[in-house]
CSV table of C-alpha atoms and ligand atoms in Angstrom, one decimal:
chain,number,residue,atom,x,y,z
G,217,UNK,CA,8.9,-16.7,-10.6
G,218,UNK,CA,5.6,-16.1,-12.4
G,219,UNK,CA,4.9,-19.8,-12.3
G,220,UNK,CA,5.0,-19.9,-8.5
G,221,UNK,CA,2.2,-19.2,-6.0
G,222,UNK,CA,2.3,-16.3,-3.7
G,223,UNK,CA,3.9,-18.0,-0.7
G,224,UNK,CA,6.7,-19.4,-2.9
G,225,UNK,CA,7.0,-16.0,-4.5
G,226,UNK,CA,7.4,-14.4,-1.2
G,227,UNK,CA,9.8,-16.9,0.2
G,228,UNK,CA,12.0,-16.9,-3.0
G,229,UNK,CA,12.0,-13.1,-3.3
G,230,UNK,CA,14.1,-12.7,0.1
G,231,UNK,CA,16.4,-15.6,-0.7
G,232,UNK,CA,20.1,-15.2,-0.6
G,233,UNK,CA,22.7,-16.8,-2.9
G,234,UNK,CA,23.4,-20.5,-1.9
G,235,UNK,CA,27.0,-20.0,-1.1
G,236,UNK,CA,28.2,-22.6,1.3
G,237,UNK,CA,29.0,-21.2,4.7
G,238,UNK,CA,27.0,-17.9,4.1
G,239,UNK,CA,24.0,-17.1,6.2
G,240,UNK,CA,20.6,-18.1,4.8
G,241,UNK,CA,19.2,-14.9,6.0
G,242,UNK,CA,21.4,-11.7,5.5
G,243,UNK,CA,22.2,-9.6,8.3
G,244,UNK,CA,21.4,-5.8,8.0
G,245,UNK,CA,24.3,-3.4,7.0
G,246,UNK,CA,23.8,-0.2,9.1
G,247,UNK,CA,26.7,1.8,7.5
G,248,UNK,CA,26.9,5.6,7.0
G,249,UNK,CA,30.3,5.4,5.1
G,250,UNK,CA,32.3,2.9,3.3
G,251,UNK,CA,36.0,2.5,2.5
G,252,UNK,CA,36.7,4.0,-0.8
G,253,UNK,CA,38.9,2.8,-3.6
G,254,UNK,CA,41.7,5.1,-5.3
G,255,UNK,CA,39.7,5.5,-8.5
G,256,UNK,CA,36.1,6.6,-8.5
G,257,UNK,CA,34.0,3.4,-8.9
G,258,UNK,CA,30.3,4.3,-9.0
G,259,UNK,CA,29.4,0.7,-8.5
G,260,UNK,CA,30.5,0.8,-5.0
G,261,UNK,CA,28.6,1.9,-1.9
G,262,UNK,CA,30.1,5.1,-0.6
G,263,UNK,CA,27.7,6.9,1.7
G,264,UNK,CA,24.5,5.8,3.5
G,265,UNK,CA,22.1,8.3,1.9
G,266,UNK,CA,23.1,7.1,-1.6
G,267,UNK,CA,22.8,3.4,-1.3
G,268,UNK,CA,22.8,0.5,1.2
G,269,UNK,CA,23.1,-3.3,0.5
G,270,UNK,CA,20.2,-4.1,2.7
G,271,UNK,CA,18.0,-1.6,0.6
G,272,UNK,CA,19.2,-3.3,-2.5
G,273,UNK,CA,18.0,-6.8,-1.2
G,274,UNK,CA,14.7,-5.5,-0.2
G,275,UNK,CA,14.4,-3.6,-3.4
G,276,UNK,CA,15.1,-6.6,-5.7
G,277,UNK,CA,12.5,-8.6,-3.6
G,278,UNK,CA,9.8,-5.9,-4.0
G,279,UNK,CA,10.6,-5.4,-7.7
G,280,UNK,CA,10.2,-9.1,-8.2
G,281,UNK,CA,6.9,-9.1,-6.5
G,282,UNK,CA,5.5,-6.1,-8.3
G,283,UNK,CA,6.8,-7.4,-11.6
G,284,UNK,CA,8.9,-4.2,-12.0
G,285,UNK,CA,12.4,-3.9,-13.5
G,286,UNK,CA,13.4,-2.1,-10.1
G,287,UNK,CA,12.3,-0.6,-7.0
G,288,UNK,CA,13.4,2.0,-4.5
G,289,UNK,CA,12.7,2.0,-0.8
G,290,UNK,CA,11.9,5.2,1.2
G,291,UNK,CA,11.4,6.1,4.8
G,292,UNK,CA,7.6,5.8,4.7
G,293,UNK,CA,4.7,5.5,2.0
G,294,UNK,CA,4.2,9.2,2.1
G,295,UNK,CA,8.1,9.7,1.5
G,296,UNK,CA,7.8,7.5,-1.6
G,297,UNK,CA,4.6,9.2,-2.9
G,298,UNK,CA,5.8,12.7,-2.3
G,299,UNK,CA,9.0,11.9,-4.0
G,300,UNK,CA,7.2,10.8,-7.1
G,301,UNK,CA,5.0,13.9,-6.9
G,302,UNK,CA,7.9,16.3,-6.6
G,303,UNK,CA,9.5,14.5,-9.8
G,304,UNK,CA,6.2,14.5,-11.9
G,305,UNK,CA,3.9,17.2,-10.8
G,306,UNK,CA,5.9,20.3,-11.9
G,307,UNK,CA,4.6,23.9,-11.8
G,308,UNK,CA,2.0,24.3,-14.5
G,309,UNK,CA,1.1,20.7,-14.7
G,310,UNK,CA,-2.2,19.1,-13.9
G,311,UNK,CA,-2.3,16.3,-11.3
G,312,UNK,CA,-5.3,14.1,-10.4
G,313,UNK,CA,-5.4,12.6,-6.9
G,314,UNK,CA,-8.0,10.3,-5.4
G,315,UNK,CA,-10.8,12.2,-3.6
G,316,UNK,CA,-11.6,8.9,-1.8
G,317,UNK,CA,-8.2,7.7,-1.2
G,318,UNK,CA,-5.5,8.1,1.5
G,319,UNK,CA,-6.2,11.6,3.0
G,320,UNK,CA,-2.7,12.8,3.5
G,321,UNK,CA,-1.9,12.5,-0.1
G,322,UNK,CA,-4.6,15.0,-0.9
G,323,UNK,CA,-3.5,17.3,2.0
G,324,UNK,CA,0.1,17.2,0.6
G,325,UNK,CA,-1.2,18.2,-2.9
G,326,UNK,CA,-3.3,21.1,-1.5
G,327,UNK,CA,-0.7,22.3,0.9
G,328,UNK,CA,2.5,21.9,-0.9
G,329,UNK,CA,1.9,21.4,-4.6
G,330,UNK,CA,-1.0,23.9,-5.2
G,331,UNK,CA,1.2,26.8,-4.0
G,332,UNK,CA,3.9,25.6,-6.3
G,333,UNK,CA,1.7,26.2,-9.2
G,334,UNK,CA,0.3,22.6,-9.8
G,335,UNK,CA,-3.2,22.3,-10.7
G,336,UNK,CA,-4.7,19.7,-8.3
G,337,UNK,CA,-7.9,17.9,-9.2
G,338,UNK,CA,-9.6,15.5,-6.7
G,339,UNK,CA,-11.4,12.5,-8.4
G,340,UNK,CA,-13.4,9.8,-6.9
G,341,UNK,CA,-12.8,6.4,-8.3
G,342,UNK,CA,-15.8,6.6,-10.5
G,343,UNK,CA,-14.8,10.0,-11.9
G,344,UNK,CA,-11.1,8.9,-12.4
G,345,UNK,CA,-11.1,8.1,-16.1
G,346,UNK,CA,-13.2,11.1,-16.9
G,347,UNK,CA,-11.1,13.8,-14.9
G,348,UNK,CA,-7.9,12.2,-16.0
G,349,UNK,CA,-8.6,13.2,-19.7
G,350,UNK,CA,-6.4,16.3,-19.7
G,351,UNK,CA,-4.1,15.5,-16.8
G,352,UNK,CA,-0.3,15.2,-17.0
G,353,UNK,CA,-0.1,13.0,-13.9
G,354,UNK,CA,-2.6,10.7,-12.5
G,355,UNK,CA,-2.4,9.0,-9.0
G,356,UNK,CA,-4.9,6.4,-8.6
G,357,UNK,CA,-5.6,4.2,-5.6
G,358,UNK,CA,-7.4,0.9,-5.7
G,359,UNK,CA,-9.1,-0.4,-3.7
G,360,UNK,CA,-9.4,3.0,-2.1
G,361,UNK,CA,-8.6,3.5,1.5
G,362,UNK,CA,-11.0,3.5,3.4
G,363,UNK,CA,-14.1,3.1,1.1
G,364,UNK,CA,-12.7,0.0,-0.9
G,365,UNK,CA,-14.0,1.3,-4.2
G,366,UNK,CA,-12.1,-0.3,-7.2
G,367,UNK,CA,-10.7,1.8,-10.2
G,368,UNK,CA,-10.6,0.0,-13.6
G,369,UNK,CA,-6.7,0.2,-14.0
G,370,UNK,CA,-6.4,-1.3,-17.5
G,371,UNK,CA,-9.0,1.3,-18.8
G,372,UNK,CA,-7.5,4.1,-16.8
G,373,UNK,CA,-4.0,3.1,-18.1
G,374,UNK,CA,-5.1,3.1,-21.7
G,375,UNK,CA,-6.7,6.6,-21.2
G,376,UNK,CA,-3.5,7.9,-19.8
G,377,UNK,CA,-1.3,6.3,-22.4
G,378,UNK,CA,-3.3,7.8,-25.3
G,379,UNK,CA,-3.0,11.2,-23.9
G,380,UNK,CA,0.6,11.0,-22.7
G,381,UNK,CA,-0.2,11.2,-19.0
G,382,UNK,CA,1.9,9.3,-16.5
G,383,UNK,CA,-0.1,6.8,-14.4
G,384,UNK,CA,1.0,6.2,-10.8
G,385,UNK,CA,-1.0,3.6,-8.8
G,386,UNK,CA,-0.9,3.4,-4.9
G,387,UNK,CA,-0.8,-0.3,-4.4
G,388,UNK,CA,-0.9,-0.4,-0.6
G,389,UNK,CA,-4.3,-1.8,0.0
G,390,UNK,CA,-4.1,-4.6,-2.4
G,391,UNK,CA,-0.3,-5.4,-2.1
G,392,UNK,CA,1.6,-6.9,-5.1
G,393,UNK,CA,0.2,-10.4,-3.9
G,394,UNK,CA,-3.3,-8.9,-4.7
G,395,UNK,CA,-2.7,-7.0,-7.9
G,396,UNK,CA,0.1,-6.0,-10.1
G,397,UNK,CA,-0.6,-2.5,-11.5
G,398,UNK,CA,2.5,-2.3,-13.8
G,399,UNK,CA,1.1,-5.5,-15.7
G,400,UNK,CA,-2.2,-3.6,-16.2
G,401,UNK,CA,-0.4,-0.6,-17.8
G,402,UNK,CA,0.6,1.8,-14.9
G,403,UNK,CA,4.0,3.5,-15.2
G,404,UNK,CA,4.9,3.4,-11.5
G,405,UNK,CA,3.6,1.8,-8.2
G,406,UNK,CA,4.0,3.6,-5.0
G,407,UNK,CA,3.1,1.9,-1.7
G,408,UNK,CA,3.4,1.9,2.0
G,409,UNK,CA,5.3,-1.2,3.3
G,410,UNK,CA,4.1,-0.1,6.8
G,411,UNK,CA,0.9,-2.1,6.3
G,412,UNK,CA,0.5,-5.6,5.0
G,413,UNK,CA,3.9,-6.3,3.6
G,414,UNK,CA,5.7,-5.8,6.8
G,415,UNK,CA,2.7,-6.8,8.7
G,416,UNK,CA,3.6,-6.6,12.2
G,417,UNK,CA,2.8,-3.0,13.3
G,418,UNK,CA,6.4,-2.2,14.2
G,419,UNK,CA,7.8,-0.1,11.5
G,420,UNK,CA,7.2,2.6,8.9
G,421,UNK,CA,8.5,2.1,5.3
G,422,UNK,CA,7.6,2.7,1.7
G,423,UNK,CA,8.5,2.0,-1.9
G,424,UNK,CA,8.3,3.0,-5.6
G,425,UNK,CA,8.4,0.3,-8.3
G,426,UNK,CA,8.5,0.6,-12.1
G,427,UNK,CA,10.2,-0.3,-15.3
G,428,UNK,CA,11.0,3.0,-17.0
G,429,UNK,CA,14.6,3.5,-16.4
G,430,UNK,CA,14.4,7.3,-16.8
G,431,UNK,CA,11.6,7.8,-14.3
G,432,UNK,CA,13.1,5.4,-11.8
G,433,UNK,CA,16.4,7.3,-12.1
G,434,UNK,CA,14.7,10.7,-11.6
G,435,UNK,CA,13.0,9.2,-8.4
G,436,UNK,CA,16.3,7.9,-7.1
G,437,UNK,CA,17.9,11.3,-7.8
G,438,UNK,CA,15.1,12.9,-5.8
G,439,UNK,CA,15.7,10.4,-2.9
G,440,UNK,CA,19.5,11.1,-2.9
G,441,UNK,CA,19.0,15.0,-2.8
G,442,UNK,CA,16.0,15.2,-0.4
G,443,UNK,CA,17.1,12.3,1.7
G,444,UNK,CA,13.7,10.6,2.7
G,445,UNK,CA,15.5,7.3,3.3
G,446,UNK,CA,14.8,4.0,5.1
G,447,UNK,CA,17.0,2.9,8.1
G,448,UNK,CA,18.9,-0.3,7.5
G,449,UNK,CA,17.3,-2.0,10.4
G,450,UNK,CA,13.8,-1.1,9.2
G,451,UNK,CA,14.8,-2.5,5.6
G,452,UNK,CA,16.0,-5.6,7.2
G,453,UNK,CA,12.8,-6.0,9.3
G,454,UNK,CA,10.6,-5.5,6.1
G,455,UNK,CA,12.8,-8.2,4.4
G,456,UNK,CA,12.5,-10.5,7.4
G,457,UNK,CA,8.6,-10.1,7.2
G,458,UNK,CA,8.2,-10.3,3.5
G,459,UNK,CA,9.0,-14.1,3.4
G,460,UNK,CA,5.8,-14.7,5.3
G,461,UNK,CA,3.6,-12.0,3.5
G,462,UNK,CA,2.1,-14.7,1.2
G,463,UNK,CA,1.0,-16.9,4.2
G,464,UNK,CA,-0.3,-13.9,6.3
G,465,UNK,CA,-2.1,-12.2,3.3
G,466,UNK,CA,-3.8,-15.5,2.4
G,467,UNK,CA,-5.2,-15.7,6.0
G,468,UNK,CA,-6.1,-12.1,6.1
G,469,UNK,CA,-8.0,-12.3,2.8
G,470,UNK,CA,-9.9,-15.4,3.7
G,471,UNK,CA,-10.8,-13.8,7.2
G,472,UNK,CA,-11.9,-10.7,5.4
G,473,UNK,CA,-14.3,-12.7,3.1
G,474,UNK,CA,-15.6,-14.7,6.1
G,475,UNK,CA,-16.3,-11.6,8.2
G,476,UNK,CA,-17.9,-9.7,5.3
G,477,UNK,CA,-20.3,-12.6,4.7
G,478,UNK,CA,-21.1,-12.9,8.5
G,479,UNK,CA,-21.8,-9.1,8.8
G,480,UNK,CA,-23.7,-8.6,5.7
G,481,UNK,CA,-27.3,-8.5,6.6
G,482,UNK,CA,-26.6,-8.4,10.4
G,483,UNK,CA,-29.3,-6.4,12.0
G,484,UNK,CA,-26.7,-4.1,13.6
G,485,UNK,CA,-24.8,-3.4,10.4
G,486,UNK,CA,-26.1,-0.9,7.8
G,487,UNK,CA,-23.7,-2.0,4.8
G,488,UNK,CA,-20.6,-3.9,4.2
G,489,UNK,CA,-18.1,-3.2,1.3
G,490,UNK,CA,-15.7,-5.9,0.2
G,491,UNK,CA,-14.6,-6.3,-3.3
G,492,UNK,CA,-14.7,-10.1,-2.9
G,493,UNK,CA,-18.5,-10.2,-2.0
G,494,UNK,CA,-20.3,-11.2,-5.3
G,495,UNK,CA,-22.8,-8.5,-5.0
G,496,UNK,CA,-20.3,-5.7,-4.2
G,497,UNK,CA,-20.5,-2.7,-6.8
G,498,UNK,CA,-16.7,-3.4,-7.4
G,499,UNK,CA,-16.7,-7.0,-7.7
G,500,UNK,CA,-16.8,-7.3,-11.5
G,501,UNK,CA,-13.8,-4.9,-12.0
G,502,UNK,CA,-12.0,-6.4,-8.9
G,503,UNK,CA,-12.5,-9.9,-10.3
G,504,UNK,CA,-10.7,-8.9,-13.6
G,505,UNK,CA,-7.7,-7.2,-12.0
G,506,UNK,CA,-7.1,-8.6,-8.6
G,507,UNK,CA,-5.7,-12.0,-7.6
G,508,UNK,CA,-7.0,-11.6,-4.2
G,509,UNK,CA,-9.5,-9.2,-2.6
G,510,UNK,CA,-7.6,-8.0,0.4
G,511,UNK,CA,-7.7,-8.1,4.1
G,512,UNK,CA,-9.9,-5.0,4.6
G,513,UNK,CA,-13.6,-4.6,4.8
G,514,UNK,CA,-15.5,-1.3,5.2
G,515,UNK,CA,-18.5,-1.7,7.6
G,516,UNK,CA,-21.2,1.1,8.2
G,517,UNK,CA,-22.5,0.9,11.8
G,518,UNK,CA,-25.3,3.1,13.3
G,519,UNK,CA,-23.0,5.6,14.8
G,520,UNK,CA,-19.8,6.3,16.6
G,521,UNK,CA,-21.0,4.9,19.7
G,522,UNK,CA,-21.8,1.6,18.1
G,523,UNK,CA,-18.3,1.3,16.9
G,524,UNK,CA,-16.9,2.1,20.4
G,525,UNK,CA,-19.4,-0.5,22.0
G,526,UNK,CA,-18.3,-3.2,19.6
G,527,UNK,CA,-14.6,-2.6,20.6
G,528,UNK,CA,-15.3,-2.5,24.2
G,529,UNK,CA,-17.2,-5.8,24.2
G,530,UNK,CA,-14.9,-7.6,21.9
G,531,UNK,CA,-12.0,-9.8,23.1
G,532,UNK,CA,-10.2,-9.9,19.9
G,533,UNK,CA,-10.7,-6.5,18.2
G,534,UNK,CA,-8.2,-3.6,18.9
G,535,UNK,CA,-8.9,-0.1,18.0
G,536,UNK,CA,-6.0,1.2,16.2
G,537,UNK,CA,-5.3,3.2,13.0
G,538,UNK,CA,-3.3,1.6,10.0
G,539,UNK,CA,-3.9,-1.9,8.8
G,540,UNK,CA,-2.4,-5.2,7.6
G,541,UNK,CA,-1.0,-6.4,10.9
G,542,UNK,CA,-1.4,-9.7,12.4
G,543,UNK,CA,-4.2,-8.3,15.0
G,544,UNK,CA,-7.5,-7.6,13.7
G,545,UNK,CA,-8.2,-3.9,14.2
G,546,UNK,CA,-10.9,-1.3,13.8
G,547,UNK,CA,-10.5,2.2,12.7
G,548,UNK,CA,-13.5,4.7,12.7
G,549,UNK,CA,-12.2,6.9,9.9
G,550,UNK,CA,-14.3,9.9,10.6
G,551,UNK,CA,-12.1,10.7,13.5
G,552,UNK,CA,-9.3,11.5,10.9
G,553,UNK,CA,-11.5,13.6,8.8
G,554,UNK,CA,-12.2,11.1,6.0
G,555,UNK,CA,-15.5,12.0,4.1
G,556,UNK,CA,-17.4,9.1,5.7
G,557,UNK,CA,-20.2,9.0,8.2
G,558,UNK,CA,-19.5,8.6,12.0
G,559,UNK,CA,-20.4,4.9,12.3
G,560,UNK,CA,-18.1,4.0,9.2
G,561,UNK,CA,-15.4,1.6,10.4
G,562,UNK,CA,-12.5,0.1,8.4
G,563,UNK,CA,-11.7,-3.5,9.8
G,564,UNK,CA,-8.3,-4.9,9.1
G,565,UNK,CA,-8.4,-8.6,9.5
G,566,UNK,CA,-5.4,-10.2,11.2
G,567,UNK,CA,-4.2,-13.7,11.0
G,568,UNK,CA,-6.4,-15.2,13.9
G,569,UNK,CA,-8.7,-18.1,13.2
G,570,UNK,CA,-11.8,-17.0,11.2
G,571,UNK,CA,-14.2,-18.9,13.4
G,572,UNK,CA,-12.9,-17.2,16.7
G,573,UNK,CA,-13.1,-13.7,15.0
G,574,UNK,CA,-16.7,-14.2,13.8
G,575,UNK,CA,-18.1,-15.7,17.0
G,576,UNK,CA,-16.3,-12.8,19.1
G,577,UNK,CA,-17.5,-10.0,16.8
G,578,UNK,CA,-21.1,-11.3,16.3
G,579,UNK,CA,-21.3,-11.7,20.1
G,580,UNK,CA,-19.9,-8.3,20.7
G,581,UNK,CA,-22.5,-6.8,18.3
G,582,UNK,CA,-25.2,-8.3,20.4
M,627,PLP,C1,-1.0,4.3,5.0
M,627,PLP,C2,-1.0,4.6,3.5
M,627,PLP,C3,-0.1,5.6,3.0
M,627,PLP,C4,1.0,6.3,3.6
M,627,PLP,O1,2.0,5.3,4.1
M,627,PLP,P1,2.9,5.6,5.3
M,627,PLP,O2,3.7,4.4,5.3
M,627,PLP,O3,2.0,5.8,6.6
M,627,PLP,O4,3.6,6.8,5.1
M,627,PLP,C5,-0.3,5.9,1.6
M,627,PLP,N1,-1.3,5.2,0.9
M,627,PLP,C6,-2.2,4.4,1.5
M,627,PLP,C7,-3.2,3.9,0.7
M,627,PLP,C8,-2.1,4.0,2.8
M,627,PLP,O5,-2.8,3.2,3.3
């Protein structure tokens, strides 16, 4: 698989065995319970909270894309992340979480883990390596959502390894088609499949990927006991979408680069962050560890009203949270409490034609 390009890998990852007469695309298996054999055979499916054939198919596709030995799907990105944190961040341990990453991870750590006796340290991307020095568990996110700062994963992984800390990387914004944190030394990948991988703004899902059998077994045990599982239909929809992920992501990355270039230096724009811009502060590290720079750009407008005006005047932009869908969307992150200015907008590029987006958006900016 490694020799193939992203679209080939996406298509192959969701392929079925070429058995004559069997469907090319597998149907979902929405079962809660299964016929049992007389003897206890652990290889068989028995109950829907423990295992499901549609999960397994999706998990092997995700493992393939992440370069992992295995993957486990969950009912949301947060379900995947919090399952990993419950396994690793035990009372008395020190956990580092991103100060500039996905906000609900910080909220979970503060509201749930701190009262359990976990020491939680919030580190920005720039502080990650330094503050990870005496941690037991480090959760890094790169590029960060929403600021698009990049963490040097190889360096962080070396630091964590030399001190015996477990490194978990949230790969939601980059996707496995943009970067493979496990190959850079991370112990586990966590991600939301709600965003780019499923890509149609119609489901919530998440996953954990890794190659340490003991760690993955502990995460699977947590999923079995806590039960934050993915429905079979959602698993099937993610699989159905994954085959076109390479194609969609390639277009989204091209559109992001084109819009970043068009908005940079625009009189109504204060600043643009995109790791693919040659003069972006993150570009040097991003170029070393990312295969593509992603479909998100971070734009600083004058104030909240300027963002509202842009959406109102535009024919193509929609105002919605989340990202990675086929529509180009704008999210003014201050409304959710992210530590950004009122005019900061995260723009998620869809799969429209770049020329249409650029003329629509520049016309709407006036
Ligand atoms: C959206 C997101 C999550 C949470 O995923 P859900 O599927 O919404 O639970 C976690 N991390 C990042 C970086 C995200 O963007």
